[in-house]
XYZ file of C-alpha atoms in Angstrom:
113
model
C 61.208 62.635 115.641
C 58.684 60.855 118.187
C 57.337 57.627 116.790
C 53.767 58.853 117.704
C 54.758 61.989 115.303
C 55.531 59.824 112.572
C 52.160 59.459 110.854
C 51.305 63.887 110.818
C 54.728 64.032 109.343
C 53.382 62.311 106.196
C 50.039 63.656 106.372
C 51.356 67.058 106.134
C 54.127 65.966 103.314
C 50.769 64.178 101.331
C 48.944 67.420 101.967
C 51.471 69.594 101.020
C 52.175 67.672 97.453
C 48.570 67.255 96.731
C 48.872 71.633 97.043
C 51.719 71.460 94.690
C 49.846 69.414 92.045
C 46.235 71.553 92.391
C 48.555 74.594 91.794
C 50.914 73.404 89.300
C 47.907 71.336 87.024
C 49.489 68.326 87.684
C 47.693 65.514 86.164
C 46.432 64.666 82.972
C 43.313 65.199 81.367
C 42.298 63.003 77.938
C 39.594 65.165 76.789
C 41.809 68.102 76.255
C 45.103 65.403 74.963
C 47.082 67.196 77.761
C 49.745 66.317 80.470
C 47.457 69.176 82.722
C 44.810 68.585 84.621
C 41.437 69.972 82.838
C 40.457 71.870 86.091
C 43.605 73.419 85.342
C 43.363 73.606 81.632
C 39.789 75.531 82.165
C 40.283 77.002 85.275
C 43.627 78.355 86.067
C 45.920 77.932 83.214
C 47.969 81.104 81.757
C 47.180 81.278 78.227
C 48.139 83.767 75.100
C 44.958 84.371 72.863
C 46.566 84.070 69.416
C 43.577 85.423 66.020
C 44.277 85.152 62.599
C 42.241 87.376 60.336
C 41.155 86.409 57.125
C 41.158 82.518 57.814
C 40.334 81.634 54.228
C 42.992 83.570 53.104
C 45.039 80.913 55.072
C 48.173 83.718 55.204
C 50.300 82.411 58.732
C 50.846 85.955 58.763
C 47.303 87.185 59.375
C 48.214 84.999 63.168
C 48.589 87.991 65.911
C 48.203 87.708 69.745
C 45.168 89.966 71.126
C 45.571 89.116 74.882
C 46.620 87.201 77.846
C 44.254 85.699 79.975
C 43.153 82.671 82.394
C 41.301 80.124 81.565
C 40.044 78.218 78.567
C 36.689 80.354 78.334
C 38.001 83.515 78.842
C 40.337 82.747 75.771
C 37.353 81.612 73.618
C 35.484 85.109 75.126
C 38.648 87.200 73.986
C 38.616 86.244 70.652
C 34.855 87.022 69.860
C 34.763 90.045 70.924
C 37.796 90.641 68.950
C 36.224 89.131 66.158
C 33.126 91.678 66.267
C 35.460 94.290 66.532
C 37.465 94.262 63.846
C 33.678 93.352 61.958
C 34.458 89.870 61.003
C 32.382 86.933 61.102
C 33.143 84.673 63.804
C 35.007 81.675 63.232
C 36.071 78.615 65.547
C 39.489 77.739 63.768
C 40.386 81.684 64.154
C 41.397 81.665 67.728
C 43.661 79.496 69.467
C 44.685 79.402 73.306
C 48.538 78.918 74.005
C 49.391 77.793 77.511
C 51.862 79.832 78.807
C 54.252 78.149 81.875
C 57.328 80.186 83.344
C 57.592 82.589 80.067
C 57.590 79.673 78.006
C 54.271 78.319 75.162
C 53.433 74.747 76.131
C 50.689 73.217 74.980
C 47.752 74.692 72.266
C 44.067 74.338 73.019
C 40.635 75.832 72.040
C 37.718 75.176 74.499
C 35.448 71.981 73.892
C 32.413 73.052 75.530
């Protein structure tokens, strides 16, 4: 390697991590206590939409998965419109969003905003 060539080689190593991390969530992100980014968390994340029916009932297993999806929002979306059709009243605590990395759950969320 040319000295001259020296500085694109790390340019294009810098870029080329700085892909890895947008892709992989790198990062952290406090609002969501999480070791992902939350453009990733919101955005781009794998998660398993997980319902329990009958919350006040508080029976662990009334818990069943209605869905995979990405993104924070589309989790939240998921579970109402399960809610309304199985003709219960919506509740926040019913739903929760597992992140789901290489087959494996991660990290549990619900979205904030």
């Amino acid at each position: 390697m040319q000295d001259h060539d020296f500085p694109w080689f790390w340019a294009v190593c810098l870029a080329g991590l700085f892909l890895w991390g947008y892709r992989s969530g790198f990062g952290s992100c406090d609002e969501y206590a999480s070791d992902y980014s939350c453009s990733y968390l919101e955005n781009r994340a794998d998660y398993e939409v997980l319902y329990w029916r009958n919350l006040q009932e508080d029976n662990p297993e009334d818990e069943r998965p209605i869905g995979r999806v990405v993104g924070l929002r589309a989790c939240k979306d998921t579970a109402v419109r399960y809610s309304a059709a199985i003709n219960e009243r919506w509740e926040e605590r019913a739903y929760i969003c597992v992140l789901v990395k290489d087959g494996s759950y991660m990290e549990k969320h619900r979205l904030l905003n």
